[in-house]
GROMACS .gro file of C-alpha atoms in nm:
model
  308
    1UNK     CA    1  -6.114  -6.884  -5.871
    2UNK     CA    2  -6.207  -7.009  -5.494
    3UNK     CA    3  -6.443  -7.327  -5.433
    4UNK     CA    4  -6.772  -7.205  -5.277
    5UNK     CA    5  -6.725  -7.534  -5.047
    6UNK     CA    6  -6.455  -7.744  -4.938
    7UNK     CA    7  -6.567  -8.034  -4.771
    8UNK     CA    8  -6.311  -8.250  -4.558
    9UNK     CA    9  -6.441  -8.596  -4.517
   10UNK     CA   10  -6.584  -8.860  -4.735
   11UNK     CA   11  -6.817  -9.021  -4.491
   12UNK     CA   12  -7.195  -8.983  -4.463
   13UNK     CA   13  -7.167  -8.630  -4.343
   14UNK     CA   14  -6.944  -8.527  -4.593
   15UNK     CA   15  -7.117  -8.698  -4.888
   16UNK     CA   16  -7.447  -8.524  -4.773
   17UNK     CA   17  -7.292  -8.183  -4.776
   18UNK     CA   18  -7.167  -8.224  -5.082
   19UNK     CA   19  -7.519  -8.354  -5.257
   20UNK     CA   20  -7.699  -8.068  -5.095
   21UNK     CA   21  -7.419  -7.774  -5.188
   22UNK     CA   22  -7.422  -7.888  -5.537
   23UNK     CA   23  -7.818  -7.892  -5.536
   24UNK     CA   24  -7.780  -7.518  -5.439
   25UNK     CA   25  -7.510  -7.461  -5.736
   26UNK     CA   26  -7.230  -7.423  -5.537
   27UNK     CA   27  -6.884  -7.496  -5.679
   28UNK     CA   28  -6.771  -7.812  -5.422
   29UNK     CA   29  -6.498  -7.989  -5.361
   30UNK     CA   30  -6.455  -8.307  -5.150
   31UNK     CA   31  -6.142  -8.419  -5.046
   32UNK     CA   32  -6.148  -8.798  -4.923
   33UNK     CA   33  -5.897  -8.915  -4.692
   34UNK     CA   34  -5.725  -9.272  -4.653
   35UNK     CA   35  -6.055  -9.415  -4.553
   36UNK     CA   36  -6.348  -9.315  -4.776
   37UNK     CA   37  -6.701  -9.371  -4.672
   38UNK     CA   38  -6.584  -9.317  -4.301
   39UNK     CA   39  -6.711  -9.560  -4.003
   40UNK     CA   40  -7.021  -9.641  -4.205
   41UNK     CA   41  -6.815  -9.828  -4.465
   42UNK     CA   42  -6.678 -10.090  -4.200
   43UNK     CA   43  -7.019 -10.196  -4.101
   44UNK     CA   44  -7.099 -10.544  -4.263
   45UNK     CA   45  -7.463 -10.521  -4.256
   46UNK     CA   46  -7.703 -10.194  -4.246
   47UNK     CA   47  -8.072 -10.214  -4.139
   48UNK     CA   48  -8.148  -9.910  -3.953
   49UNK     CA   49  -8.102  -9.640  -4.234
   50UNK     CA   50  -8.432  -9.559  -4.373
   51UNK     CA   51  -8.512  -9.655  -4.722
   52UNK     CA   52  -8.184  -9.910  -4.712
   53UNK     CA   53  -8.343 -10.245  -4.575
   54UNK     CA   54  -8.009 -10.469  -4.612
   55UNK     CA   55  -7.672 -10.432  -4.727
   56UNK     CA   56  -7.324 -10.309  -4.615
   57UNK     CA   57  -7.211 -10.001  -4.496
   58UNK     CA   58  -6.981  -9.977  -4.800
   59UNK     CA   59  -7.272 -10.035  -5.068
   60UNK     CA   60  -7.468  -9.749  -4.895
   61UNK     CA   61  -7.154  -9.501  -4.906
   62UNK     CA   62  -7.121  -9.583  -5.261
   63UNK     CA   63  -7.473  -9.478  -5.309
   64UNK     CA   64  -7.385  -9.149  -5.135
   65UNK     CA   65  -7.090  -9.109  -5.330
   66UNK     CA   66  -7.264  -9.170  -5.682
   67UNK     CA   67  -7.540  -8.925  -5.592
   68UNK     CA   68  -7.286  -8.620  -5.525
   69UNK     CA   69  -7.112  -8.699  -5.853
   70UNK     CA   70  -7.429  -8.671  -6.017
   71UNK     CA   71  -7.468  -8.354  -5.902
   72UNK     CA   72  -7.135  -8.205  -5.969
   73UNK     CA   73  -6.919  -8.259  -5.673
   74UNK     CA   74  -6.561  -8.262  -5.750
   75UNK     CA   75  -6.363  -8.548  -5.555
   76UNK     CA   76  -5.982  -8.505  -5.467
   77UNK     CA   77  -5.788  -8.775  -5.270
   78UNK     CA   78  -5.551  -8.599  -5.058
   79UNK     CA   79  -5.500  -8.535  -4.671
   80UNK     CA   80  -5.548  -8.187  -4.549
   81UNK     CA   81  -5.263  -8.085  -4.296
   82UNK     CA   82  -5.395  -7.735  -4.204
   83UNK     CA   83  -5.677  -7.489  -4.231
   84UNK     CA   84  -5.604  -7.119  -4.219
   85UNK     CA   85  -5.838  -6.821  -4.267
   86UNK     CA   86  -5.725  -6.610  -4.498
   87UNK     CA   87  -5.941  -6.249  -4.505
   88UNK     CA   88  -6.299  -6.360  -4.564
   89UNK     CA   89  -6.183  -6.701  -4.738
   90UNK     CA   90  -6.025  -6.998  -4.625
   91UNK     CA   91  -5.685  -7.151  -4.726
   92UNK     CA   92  -5.677  -7.549  -4.734
   93UNK     CA   93  -5.331  -7.671  -4.759
   94UNK     CA   94  -5.274  -8.029  -4.852
   95UNK     CA   95  -5.017  -8.313  -4.793
   96UNK     CA   96  -4.910  -8.303  -5.172
   97UNK     CA   97  -4.822  -7.941  -5.111
   98UNK     CA   98  -5.118  -7.792  -5.302
   99UNK     CA   99  -5.298  -7.503  -5.130
  100UNK     CA  100  -5.657  -7.447  -5.214
  101UNK     CA  101  -5.901  -7.131  -5.137
  102UNK     CA  102  -6.272  -7.181  -5.037
  103UNK     CA  103  -6.524  -6.927  -4.940
  104UNK     CA  104  -6.673  -7.195  -4.676
  105UNK     CA  105  -6.536  -7.497  -4.525
  106UNK     CA  106  -6.726  -7.817  -4.369
  107UNK     CA  107  -6.529  -8.040  -4.154
  108UNK     CA  108  -6.660  -8.404  -4.189
  109UNK     CA  109  -6.361  -8.629  -4.130
  110UNK     CA  110  -6.509  -8.806  -3.852
  111UNK     CA  111  -6.299  -8.960  -3.544
  112UNK     CA  112  -6.090  -9.241  -3.515
  113UNK     CA  113  -6.146  -9.550  -3.301
  114UNK     CA  114  -5.908  -9.644  -3.033
  115UNK     CA  115  -5.778  -9.987  -3.140
  116UNK     CA  116  -5.682 -10.277  -2.923
  117UNK     CA  117  -5.382 -10.353  -3.149
  118UNK     CA  118  -5.427 -10.736  -3.132
  119UNK     CA  119  -5.394 -10.991  -3.374
  120UNK     CA  120  -5.753 -11.038  -3.553
  121UNK     CA  121  -5.874 -10.700  -3.484
  122UNK     CA  122  -5.821 -10.559  -3.848
  123UNK     CA  123  -5.912 -10.923  -3.998
  124UNK     CA  124  -6.258 -10.949  -3.824
  125UNK     CA  125  -6.407 -10.572  -3.819
  126UNK     CA  126  -6.726 -10.610  -3.978
  127UNK     CA  127  -6.729 -10.982  -3.971
  128UNK     CA  128  -6.802 -11.030  -3.599
  129UNK     CA  129  -6.618 -10.742  -3.443
  130UNK     CA  130  -6.808 -10.441  -3.434
  131UNK     CA  131  -6.726 -10.090  -3.275
  132UNK     CA  132  -7.069  -9.978  -3.244
  133UNK     CA  133  -7.344 -10.185  -3.036
  134UNK     CA  134  -7.618  -9.939  -3.115
  135UNK     CA  135  -7.558 -10.005  -3.481
  136UNK     CA  136  -7.466 -10.368  -3.480
  137UNK     CA  137  -7.630 -10.503  -3.151
  138UNK     CA  138  -7.971 -10.621  -3.328
  139UNK     CA  139  -7.755 -10.854  -3.540
  140UNK     CA  140  -7.661 -11.064  -3.237
  141UNK     CA  141  -7.975 -11.197  -3.131
  142UNK     CA  142  -7.973 -11.528  -2.897
  143UNK     CA  143  -7.585 -11.534  -2.953
  144UNK     CA  144  -7.308 -11.504  -2.708
  145UNK     CA  145  -7.088 -11.208  -2.730
  146UNK     CA  146  -6.813 -11.015  -2.552
  147UNK     CA  147  -6.752 -10.636  -2.490
  148UNK     CA  148  -6.450 -10.531  -2.412
  149UNK     CA  149  -6.440 -10.169  -2.206
  150UNK     CA  150  -6.570 -10.030  -1.864
  151UNK     CA  151  -6.689  -9.697  -1.938
  152UNK     CA  152  -7.027  -9.579  -1.987
  153UNK     CA  153  -7.059  -9.697  -2.372
  154UNK     CA  154  -6.946 -10.034  -2.251
  155UNK     CA  155  -7.162 -10.084  -1.959
  156UNK     CA  156  -7.468  -9.902  -2.134
  157UNK     CA  157  -7.421 -10.116  -2.426
  158UNK     CA  158  -7.382 -10.443  -2.227
  159UNK     CA  159  -7.713 -10.350  -2.064
  160UNK     CA  160  -7.862 -10.296  -2.420
  161UNK     CA  161  -7.755 -10.661  -2.504
  162UNK     CA  162  -7.887 -10.799  -2.249
  163UNK     CA  163  -8.215 -10.796  -2.405
  164UNK     CA  164  -8.088 -10.919  -2.728
  165UNK     CA  165  -7.784 -11.176  -2.693
  166UNK     CA  166  -7.824 -11.494  -2.547
  167UNK     CA  167  -7.490 -11.419  -2.310
  168UNK     CA  168  -7.234 -11.125  -2.260
  169UNK     CA  169  -6.895 -11.101  -2.140
  170UNK     CA  170  -6.774 -10.800  -2.040
  171UNK     CA  171  -6.399 -10.796  -2.048
  172UNK     CA  172  -6.204 -10.523  -1.871
  173UNK     CA  173  -5.842 -10.510  -1.760
  174UNK     CA  174  -5.930 -10.380  -1.377
  175UNK     CA  175  -6.126 -10.443  -1.109
  176UNK     CA  176  -6.307 -10.090  -1.107
  177UNK     CA  177  -6.531  -9.934  -1.373
  178UNK     CA  178  -6.523  -9.600  -1.536
  179UNK     CA  179  -6.886  -9.610  -1.599
  180UNK     CA  180  -7.162  -9.415  -1.322
  181UNK     CA  181  -7.230  -9.630  -1.046
  182UNK     CA  182  -7.561  -9.639  -1.074
  183UNK     CA  183  -7.506  -9.806  -1.420
  184UNK     CA  184  -7.296 -10.068  -1.315
  185UNK     CA  185  -7.522 -10.157  -1.021
  186UNK     CA  186  -7.788 -10.201  -1.299
  187UNK     CA  187  -7.519 -10.407  -1.478
  188UNK     CA  188  -7.423 -10.649  -1.188
  189UNK     CA  189  -7.807 -10.752  -1.174
  190UNK     CA  190  -7.805 -10.882  -1.514
  191UNK     CA  191  -7.802 -11.249  -1.503
  192UNK     CA  192  -7.667 -11.300  -1.864
  193UNK     CA  193  -7.400 -11.084  -1.832
  194UNK     CA  194  -7.079 -11.220  -1.700
  195UNK     CA  195  -6.786 -10.997  -1.584
  196UNK     CA  196  -6.421 -11.081  -1.680
  197UNK     CA  197  -6.249 -10.858  -1.487
  198UNK     CA  198  -5.827 -10.814  -1.420
  199UNK     CA  199  -5.831 -10.964  -1.784
  200UNK     CA  200  -5.682 -10.824  -2.120
  201UNK     CA  201  -5.759 -10.948  -2.438
  202UNK     CA  202  -5.476 -11.100  -2.652
  203UNK     CA  203  -5.613 -11.191  -2.995
  204UNK     CA  204  -5.974 -11.218  -3.179
  205UNK     CA  205  -6.036 -11.568  -3.284
  206UNK     CA  206  -6.212 -11.704  -3.635
  207UNK     CA  207  -6.197 -11.817  -3.966
  208UNK     CA  208  -6.447 -11.612  -4.184
  209UNK     CA  209  -6.617 -11.471  -3.887
  210UNK     CA  210  -6.554 -11.423  -3.495
  211UNK     CA  211  -6.553 -11.770  -3.305
  212UNK     CA  212  -6.360 -11.649  -3.033
  213UNK     CA  213  -6.178 -11.426  -2.790
  214UNK     CA  214  -5.847 -11.498  -2.639
  215UNK     CA  215  -5.777 -11.371  -2.319
  216UNK     CA  216  -5.517 -11.351  -2.029
  217UNK     CA  217  -5.582 -11.288  -1.657
  218UNK     CA  218  -5.352 -11.024  -1.539
  219UNK     CA  219  -5.358 -11.162  -1.199
  220UNK     CA  220  -5.287 -11.529  -1.251
  221UNK     CA  221  -5.121 -11.482  -1.604
  222UNK     CA  222  -5.339 -11.758  -1.738
  223UNK     CA  223  -5.457 -11.747  -2.082
  224UNK     CA  224  -5.816 -11.898  -2.202
  225UNK     CA  225  -6.044 -11.862  -2.497
  226UNK     CA  226  -6.393 -11.732  -2.461
  227UNK     CA  227  -6.625 -11.879  -2.718
  228UNK     CA  228  -6.828 -11.572  -2.856
  229UNK     CA  229  -7.006 -11.513  -3.207
  230UNK     CA  230  -6.930 -11.140  -3.175
  231UNK     CA  231  -6.720 -10.900  -2.999
  232UNK     CA  232  -6.758 -10.531  -2.937
  233UNK     CA  233  -6.496 -10.289  -2.871
  234UNK     CA  234  -6.623 -10.002  -2.666
  235UNK     CA  235  -6.288  -9.832  -2.532
  236UNK     CA  236  -6.328  -9.484  -2.701
  237UNK     CA  237  -6.253  -9.242  -2.958
  238UNK     CA  238  -6.003  -8.990  -3.051
  239UNK     CA  239  -6.111  -8.661  -3.259
  240UNK     CA  240  -5.779  -8.497  -3.393
  241UNK     CA  241  -5.903  -8.145  -3.486
  242UNK     CA  242  -5.487  -8.034  -3.537
  243UNK     CA  243  -5.550  -7.903  -3.871
  244UNK     CA  244  -5.831  -7.638  -3.743
  245UNK     CA  245  -5.699  -7.581  -3.364
  246UNK     CA  246  -5.713  -7.238  -3.355
  247UNK     CA  247  -6.018  -7.226  -3.538
  248UNK     CA  248  -6.268  -7.421  -3.327
  249UNK     CA  249  -6.347  -7.521  -2.959
  250UNK     CA  250  -6.373  -7.864  -2.838
  251UNK     CA  251  -6.539  -8.009  -2.564
  252UNK     CA  252  -6.364  -8.247  -2.284
  253UNK     CA  253  -6.397  -8.529  -2.520
  254UNK     CA  254  -6.191  -8.341  -2.784
  255UNK     CA  255  -6.505  -8.299  -2.997
  256UNK     CA  256  -6.600  -7.993  -3.213
  257UNK     CA  257  -6.826  -7.756  -3.054
  258UNK     CA  258  -7.123  -7.667  -3.311
  259UNK     CA  259  -7.462  -7.495  -3.253
  260UNK     CA  260  -7.749  -7.650  -3.399
  261UNK     CA  261  -7.681  -7.513  -3.730
  262UNK     CA  262  -7.337  -7.707  -3.748
  263UNK     CA  263  -7.164  -7.352  -3.718
  264UNK     CA  264  -6.815  -7.354  -3.525
  265UNK     CA  265  -6.682  -7.071  -3.357
  266UNK     CA  266  -6.510  -6.929  -3.688
  267UNK     CA  267  -6.799  -6.763  -3.955
  268UNK     CA  268  -6.785  -7.002  -4.270
  269UNK     CA  269  -6.651  -7.325  -4.107
  270UNK     CA  270  -6.873  -7.562  -4.035
  271UNK     CA  271  -6.861  -7.932  -3.885
  272UNK     CA  272  -7.071  -8.237  -3.918
  273UNK     CA  273  -7.100  -8.579  -3.806
  274UNK     CA  274  -6.896  -8.791  -3.555
  275UNK     CA  275  -6.621  -8.535  -3.465
  276UNK     CA  276  -6.891  -8.274  -3.336
  277UNK     CA  277  -7.008  -8.299  -2.997
  278UNK     CA  278  -7.390  -8.416  -3.154
  279UNK     CA  279  -7.488  -8.747  -2.933
  280UNK     CA  280  -7.567  -9.075  -3.090
  281UNK     CA  281  -7.305  -9.130  -3.350
  282UNK     CA  282  -7.520  -9.262  -3.643
  283UNK     CA  283  -7.498  -9.271  -4.005
  284UNK     CA  284  -7.866  -9.119  -4.025
  285UNK     CA  285  -7.747  -8.833  -3.786
  286UNK     CA  286  -7.439  -8.780  -3.972
  287UNK     CA  287  -7.631  -8.737  -4.279
  288UNK     CA  288  -7.880  -8.479  -4.143
  289UNK     CA  289  -7.575  -8.257  -3.998
  290UNK     CA  290  -7.402  -8.291  -4.309
  291UNK     CA  291  -7.724  -8.139  -4.502
  292UNK     CA  292  -7.758  -7.868  -4.233
  293UNK     CA  293  -7.401  -7.794  -4.275
  294UNK     CA  294  -7.437  -7.750  -4.656
  295UNK     CA  295  -7.760  -7.525  -4.640
  296UNK     CA  296  -7.594  -7.321  -4.368
  297UNK     CA  297  -7.286  -7.285  -4.591
  298UNK     CA  298  -7.486  -7.152  -4.880
  299UNK     CA  299  -7.676  -6.910  -4.632
  300UNK     CA  300  -7.361  -6.779  -4.519
  301UNK     CA  301  -7.225  -6.720  -4.894
  302UNK     CA  302  -7.531  -6.538  -4.967
  303UNK     CA  303  -7.517  -6.311  -4.688
  304UNK     CA  304  -7.117  -6.238  -4.768
  305UNK     CA  305  -7.225  -6.149  -5.118
  306UNK     CA  306  -7.487  -5.921  -5.004
  307UNK     CA  307  -7.290  -5.729  -4.757
  308UNK     CA  308  -7.028  -5.662  -5.021
   0.00000   0.00000   0.00000
């Protein structure tokens, strides 16, 4: 017997989809990848999720998962290597050589942040190192921080931090910015933002929490340590849609194109969360999309049953 819904991804979008699909009495399987909880679980302190006043992202995702299990979600730890359309259903192929069939599939496996690949990056993630200024910026009020990157997200993030943090060092390996010129001009007017150009990060320093960023001047070869309490990496994300390559359309950033009902170009295939083109990659938005995707999957199944 085929599943009604197979959800690929165990973050906010996927777990919310599971809760909603189970509450519609759909036979639901959620396939968790190597990083359960998604990006949210990497956040050390969450203060902006409604109803969750204070706690870590992993604790919040544990609550999501308990709710999904409570309503009857089946969980499987494996890696999906391909999704194919099979007549009116979908065939989900796994790394373990299993093949599963489902009436609908919800893609919710998120995206992968680009890494600096320097010492301290893994150790201090969530402990002073953040990949989301919108999420974690307010935690660094009146502190000295560094932002790494030069695109719109980095420059706009530094501007946002300028009203929160005491001082911001914006570190970029080149002289030119990739961000919009009008935004860069606004950045240069801020007195508490110092541009550290032609410079590459070498190491994130600290003990239990970030205390500094070691950098190298690419023109002179000199190395120095910038004393900071926080480091924000805004160097972009990659969305890997190879498992559904022929089933979805993507935008110039590689994000899956969906409509307002989280529908992809393939009937019965839905996408929710950070892997979609929806802006503002936030836990609450991913959860909202997850609920929409599940409700639309239920609607799709009902319509298919009526037409047969």
